[in-house]
mmCIF file of C-alpha atoms and ligand atoms in Angstrom:
data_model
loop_
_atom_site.group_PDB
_atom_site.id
_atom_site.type_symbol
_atom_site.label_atom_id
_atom_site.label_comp_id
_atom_site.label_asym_id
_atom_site.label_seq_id
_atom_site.Cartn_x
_atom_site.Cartn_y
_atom_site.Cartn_z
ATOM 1 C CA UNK A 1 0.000 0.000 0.000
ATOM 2 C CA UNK A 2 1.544 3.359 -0.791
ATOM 3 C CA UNK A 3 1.912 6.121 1.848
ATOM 4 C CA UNK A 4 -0.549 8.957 1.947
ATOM 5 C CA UNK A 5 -3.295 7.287 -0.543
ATOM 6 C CA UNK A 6 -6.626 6.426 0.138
ATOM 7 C CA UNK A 7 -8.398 2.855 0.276
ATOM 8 C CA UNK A 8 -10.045 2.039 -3.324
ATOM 9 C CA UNK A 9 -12.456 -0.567 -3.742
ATOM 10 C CA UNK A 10 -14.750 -1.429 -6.792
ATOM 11 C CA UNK A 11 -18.035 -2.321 -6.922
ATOM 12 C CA UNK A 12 -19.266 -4.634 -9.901
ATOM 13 C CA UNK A 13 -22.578 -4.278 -10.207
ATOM 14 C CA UNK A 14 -24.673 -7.504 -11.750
ATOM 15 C CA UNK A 15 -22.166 -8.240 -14.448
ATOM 16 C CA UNK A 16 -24.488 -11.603 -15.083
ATOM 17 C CA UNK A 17 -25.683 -13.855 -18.309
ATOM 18 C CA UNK A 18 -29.664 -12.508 -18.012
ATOM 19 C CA UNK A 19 -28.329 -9.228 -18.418
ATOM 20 C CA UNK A 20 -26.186 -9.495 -21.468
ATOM 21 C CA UNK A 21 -27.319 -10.268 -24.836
ATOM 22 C CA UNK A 22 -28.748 -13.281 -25.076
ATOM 23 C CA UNK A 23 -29.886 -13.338 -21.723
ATOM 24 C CA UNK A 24 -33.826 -12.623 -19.665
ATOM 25 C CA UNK A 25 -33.397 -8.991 -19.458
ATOM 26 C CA UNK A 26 -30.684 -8.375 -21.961
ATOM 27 C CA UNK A 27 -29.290 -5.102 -21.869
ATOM 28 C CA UNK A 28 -28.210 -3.754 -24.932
ATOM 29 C CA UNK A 29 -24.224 -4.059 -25.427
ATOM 30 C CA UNK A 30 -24.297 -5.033 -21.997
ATOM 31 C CA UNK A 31 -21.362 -7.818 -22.528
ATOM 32 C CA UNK A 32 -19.124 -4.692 -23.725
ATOM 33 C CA UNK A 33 -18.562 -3.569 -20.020
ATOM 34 C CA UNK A 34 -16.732 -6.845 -19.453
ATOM 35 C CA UNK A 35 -13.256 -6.122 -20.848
ATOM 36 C CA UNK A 36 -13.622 -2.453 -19.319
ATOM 37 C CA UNK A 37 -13.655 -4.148 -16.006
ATOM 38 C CA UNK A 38 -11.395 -6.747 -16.666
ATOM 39 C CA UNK A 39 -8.698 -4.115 -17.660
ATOM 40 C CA UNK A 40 -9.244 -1.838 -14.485
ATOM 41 C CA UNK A 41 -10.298 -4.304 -12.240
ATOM 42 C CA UNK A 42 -6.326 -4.889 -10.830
ATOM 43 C CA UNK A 43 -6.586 -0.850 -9.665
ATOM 44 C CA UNK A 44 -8.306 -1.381 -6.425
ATOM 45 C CA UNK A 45 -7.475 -2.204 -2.357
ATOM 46 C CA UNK A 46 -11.028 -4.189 -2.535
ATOM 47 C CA UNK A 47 -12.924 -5.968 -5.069
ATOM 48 C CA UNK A 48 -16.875 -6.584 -4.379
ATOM 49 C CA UNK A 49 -19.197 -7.838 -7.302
ATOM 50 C CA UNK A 50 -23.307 -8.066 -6.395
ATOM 51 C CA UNK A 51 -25.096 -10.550 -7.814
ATOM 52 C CA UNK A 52 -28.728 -10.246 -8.275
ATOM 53 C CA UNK A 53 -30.241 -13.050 -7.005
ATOM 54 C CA UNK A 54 -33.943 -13.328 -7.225
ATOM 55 C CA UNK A 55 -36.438 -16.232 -5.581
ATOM 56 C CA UNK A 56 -38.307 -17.753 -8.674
ATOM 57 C CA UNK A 57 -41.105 -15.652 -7.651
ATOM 58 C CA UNK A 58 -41.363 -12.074 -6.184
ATOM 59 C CA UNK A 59 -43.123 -8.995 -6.364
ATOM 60 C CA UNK A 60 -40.176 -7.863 -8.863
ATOM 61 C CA UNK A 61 -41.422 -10.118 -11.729
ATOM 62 C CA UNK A 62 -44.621 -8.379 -12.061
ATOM 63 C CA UNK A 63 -42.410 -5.430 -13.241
ATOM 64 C CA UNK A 64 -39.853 -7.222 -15.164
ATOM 65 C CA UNK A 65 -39.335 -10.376 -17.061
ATOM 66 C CA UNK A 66 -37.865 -13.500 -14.875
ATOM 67 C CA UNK A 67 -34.351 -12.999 -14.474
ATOM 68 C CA UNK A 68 -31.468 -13.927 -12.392
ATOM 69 C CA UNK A 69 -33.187 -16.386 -10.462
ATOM 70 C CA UNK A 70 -30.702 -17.651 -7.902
ATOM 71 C CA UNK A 71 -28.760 -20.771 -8.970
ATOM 72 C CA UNK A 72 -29.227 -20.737 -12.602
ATOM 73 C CA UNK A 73 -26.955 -19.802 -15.171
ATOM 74 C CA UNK A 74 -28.374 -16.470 -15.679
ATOM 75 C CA UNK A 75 -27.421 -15.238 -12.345
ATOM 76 C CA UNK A 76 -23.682 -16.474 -13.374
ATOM 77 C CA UNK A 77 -21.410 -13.702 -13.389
ATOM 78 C CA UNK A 78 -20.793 -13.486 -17.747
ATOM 79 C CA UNK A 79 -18.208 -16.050 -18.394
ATOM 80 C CA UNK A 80 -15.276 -13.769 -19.401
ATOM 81 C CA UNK A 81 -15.462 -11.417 -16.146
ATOM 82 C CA UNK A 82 -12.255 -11.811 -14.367
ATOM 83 C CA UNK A 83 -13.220 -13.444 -10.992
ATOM 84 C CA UNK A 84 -9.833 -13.947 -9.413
ATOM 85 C CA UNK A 85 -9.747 -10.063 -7.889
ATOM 86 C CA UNK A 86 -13.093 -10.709 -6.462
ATOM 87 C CA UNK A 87 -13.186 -10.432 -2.825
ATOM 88 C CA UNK A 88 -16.793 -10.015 -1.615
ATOM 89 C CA UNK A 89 -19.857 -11.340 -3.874
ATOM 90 C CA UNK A 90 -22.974 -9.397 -2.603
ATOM 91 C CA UNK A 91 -26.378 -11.195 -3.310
ATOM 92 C CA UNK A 92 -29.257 -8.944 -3.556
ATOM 93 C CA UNK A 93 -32.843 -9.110 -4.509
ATOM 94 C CA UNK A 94 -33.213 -11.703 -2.215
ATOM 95 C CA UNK A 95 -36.627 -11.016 -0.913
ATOM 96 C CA UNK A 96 -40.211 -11.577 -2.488
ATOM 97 C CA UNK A 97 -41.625 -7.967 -1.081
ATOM 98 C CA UNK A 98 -39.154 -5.483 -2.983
ATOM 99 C CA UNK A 99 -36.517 -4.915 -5.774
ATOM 100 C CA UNK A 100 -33.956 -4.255 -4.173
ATOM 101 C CA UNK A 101 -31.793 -2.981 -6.937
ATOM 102 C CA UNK A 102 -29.082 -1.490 -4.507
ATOM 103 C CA UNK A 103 -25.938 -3.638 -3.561
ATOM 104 C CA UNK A 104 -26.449 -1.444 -0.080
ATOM 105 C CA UNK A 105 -29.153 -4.182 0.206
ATOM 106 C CA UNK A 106 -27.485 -6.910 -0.071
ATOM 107 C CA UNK A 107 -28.575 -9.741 2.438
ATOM 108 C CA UNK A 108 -25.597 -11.707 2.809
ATOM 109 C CA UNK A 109 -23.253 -9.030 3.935
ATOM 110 C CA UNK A 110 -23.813 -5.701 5.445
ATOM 111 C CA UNK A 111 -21.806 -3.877 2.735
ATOM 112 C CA UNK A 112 -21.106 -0.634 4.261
ATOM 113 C CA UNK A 113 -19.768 -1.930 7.747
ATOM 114 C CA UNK A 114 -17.685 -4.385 5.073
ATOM 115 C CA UNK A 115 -16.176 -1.698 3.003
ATOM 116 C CA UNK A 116 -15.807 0.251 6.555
ATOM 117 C CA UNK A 117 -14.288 -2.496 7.805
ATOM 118 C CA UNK A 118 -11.328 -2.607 5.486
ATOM 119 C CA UNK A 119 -10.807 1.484 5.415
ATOM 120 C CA UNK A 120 -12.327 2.025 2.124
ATOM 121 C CA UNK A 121 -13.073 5.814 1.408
ATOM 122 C CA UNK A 122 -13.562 5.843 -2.605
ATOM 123 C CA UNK A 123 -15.637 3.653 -4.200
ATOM 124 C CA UNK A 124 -15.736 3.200 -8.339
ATOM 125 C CA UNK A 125 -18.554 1.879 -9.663
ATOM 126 C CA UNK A 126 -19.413 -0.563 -12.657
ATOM 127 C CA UNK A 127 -21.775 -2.871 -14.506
ATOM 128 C CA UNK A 128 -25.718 -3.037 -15.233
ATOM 129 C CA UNK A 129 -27.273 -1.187 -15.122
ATOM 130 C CA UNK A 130 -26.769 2.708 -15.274
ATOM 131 C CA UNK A 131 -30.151 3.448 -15.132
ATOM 132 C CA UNK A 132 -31.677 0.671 -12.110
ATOM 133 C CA UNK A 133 -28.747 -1.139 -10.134
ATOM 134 C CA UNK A 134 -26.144 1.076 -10.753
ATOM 135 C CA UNK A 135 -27.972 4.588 -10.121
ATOM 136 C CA UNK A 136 -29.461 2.922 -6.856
ATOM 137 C CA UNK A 137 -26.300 1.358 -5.627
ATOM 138 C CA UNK A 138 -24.252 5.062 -6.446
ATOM 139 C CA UNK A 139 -27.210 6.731 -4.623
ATOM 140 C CA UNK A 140 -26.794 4.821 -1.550
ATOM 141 C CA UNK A 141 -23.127 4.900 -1.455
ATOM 142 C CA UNK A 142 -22.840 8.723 -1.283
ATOM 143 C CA UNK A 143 -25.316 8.368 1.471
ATOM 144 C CA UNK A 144 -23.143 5.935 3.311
ATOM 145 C CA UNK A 145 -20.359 8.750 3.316
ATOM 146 C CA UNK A 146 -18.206 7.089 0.453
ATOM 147 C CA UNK A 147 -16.556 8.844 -2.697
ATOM 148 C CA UNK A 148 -18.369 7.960 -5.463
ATOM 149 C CA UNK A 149 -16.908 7.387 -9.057
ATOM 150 C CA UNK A 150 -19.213 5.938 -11.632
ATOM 151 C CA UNK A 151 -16.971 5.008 -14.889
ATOM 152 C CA UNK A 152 -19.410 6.062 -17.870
ATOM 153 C CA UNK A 153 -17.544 3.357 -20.379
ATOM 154 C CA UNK A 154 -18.161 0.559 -17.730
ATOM 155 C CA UNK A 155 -21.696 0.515 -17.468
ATOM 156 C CA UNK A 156 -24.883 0.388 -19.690
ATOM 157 C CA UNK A 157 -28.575 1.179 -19.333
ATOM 158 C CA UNK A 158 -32.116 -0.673 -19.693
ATOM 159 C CA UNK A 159 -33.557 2.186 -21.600
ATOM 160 C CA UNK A 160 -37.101 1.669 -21.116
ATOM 161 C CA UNK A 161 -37.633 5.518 -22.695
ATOM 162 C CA UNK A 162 -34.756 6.195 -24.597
ATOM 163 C CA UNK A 163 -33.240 8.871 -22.312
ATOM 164 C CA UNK A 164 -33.450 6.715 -18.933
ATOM 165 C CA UNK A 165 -29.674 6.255 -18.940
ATOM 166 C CA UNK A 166 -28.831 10.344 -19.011
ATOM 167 C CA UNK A 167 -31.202 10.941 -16.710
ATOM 168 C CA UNK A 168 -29.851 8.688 -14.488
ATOM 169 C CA UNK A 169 -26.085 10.247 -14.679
ATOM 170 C CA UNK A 170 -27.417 13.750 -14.169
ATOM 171 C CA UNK A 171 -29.528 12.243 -11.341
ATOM 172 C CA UNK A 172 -26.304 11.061 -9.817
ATOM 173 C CA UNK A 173 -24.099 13.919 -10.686
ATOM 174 C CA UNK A 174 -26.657 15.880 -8.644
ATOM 175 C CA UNK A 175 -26.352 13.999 -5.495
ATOM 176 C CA UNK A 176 -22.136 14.173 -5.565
ATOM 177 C CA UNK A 177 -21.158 11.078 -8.130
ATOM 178 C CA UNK A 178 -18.333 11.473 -10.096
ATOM 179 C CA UNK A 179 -18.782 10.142 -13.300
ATOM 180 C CA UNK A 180 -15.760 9.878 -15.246
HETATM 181 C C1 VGL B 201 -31.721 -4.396 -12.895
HETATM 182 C C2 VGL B 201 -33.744 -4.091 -13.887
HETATM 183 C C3 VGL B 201 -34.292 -5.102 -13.146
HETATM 184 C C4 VGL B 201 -30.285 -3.981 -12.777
HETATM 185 C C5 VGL B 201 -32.235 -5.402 -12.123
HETATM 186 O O1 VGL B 201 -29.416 -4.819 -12.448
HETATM 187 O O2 VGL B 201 -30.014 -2.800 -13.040
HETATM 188 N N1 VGL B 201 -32.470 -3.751 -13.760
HETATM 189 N N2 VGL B 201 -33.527 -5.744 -12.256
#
């Protein structure tokens, strides 16, 4: 660790098969984040990745088509992710009563007393997607008191109206995200 520099960790955010083409709830050029990450994942202090990882039914499928139902191949992380940095995996979405798109909500770890834990003041974040999981997850991390960084060429958006995406980097911007 060099002297004088602040703890960095990474947050992945649902880099997984349903959300890449091909997959449930594909995300359009959603794969393309992968060597992004891979490249910039050897950066950091701390490596977490969440995983969403739904019950095969929940309130969240009358919203959106099944997805990343836990223990199936879609809720694999996309096959060419670089695991090996991975420290943490977060599982989220865990619950039948809410979305919980944030990795703040994970239910396996509490993720702020984790990242505490280890000193971590910045936190960069990537994956899928900008405008659900990523906005929610950057959101809650500025409330937790981290530095936020949100790498625009690392993540992609749903897009259910065309602008969703922008709107969610300006929504972020506003509450203190750097998005680089
Ligand atoms: C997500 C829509 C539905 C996400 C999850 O990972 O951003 N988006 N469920």
């Amino acid at each position: 660790m060099k002297k004088n520099s602040i703890i960095k960790a990474l947050l992945i955010v649902d880099v997984q098969n349903d959300f890449c083409p091909g997959g449930a709830l594909a995300v359009t050029d959603g794969d393309q984040v992968v060597p992004v990450i891979n490249q910039l994942i050897d950066q950091f202090d701390v490596v977490c990745a969440s995983k969403d990882w739904h019950p095969d039914q929940t309130i969240h499928f009358d919203r959106w088509p099944v997805h990343c139902v836990a223990n199936t191949p879609g809720a694999d992380f996309h096959p060419q992710l670089n695991q090996d940095p991975i420290d943490q995996i977060l599982f989220k979405g865990t619950s039948n009563r809410d979305d919980g798109y944030s990795a703040f909500e994970a239910t396996n770890i509490n993720l702020t007393q984790w990242l505490k834990q280890k000193g971590v003041e910045e936190l960069t974040i990537v994956g899928l997607a900008t405008d659900y999981c990523v906005k929610a997850s950057a959101l809650d991390a500025v409330d937790q008191g981290f530095q936020v960084i949100v790498k625009q060429e690392a993540i992609r958006a749903v897009n259910l109206l065309p602008n969703d995406g922008n709107k969610a980097l300006n929504e972020m911007k506003q509450a203190g995200v750097e998005i680089v």
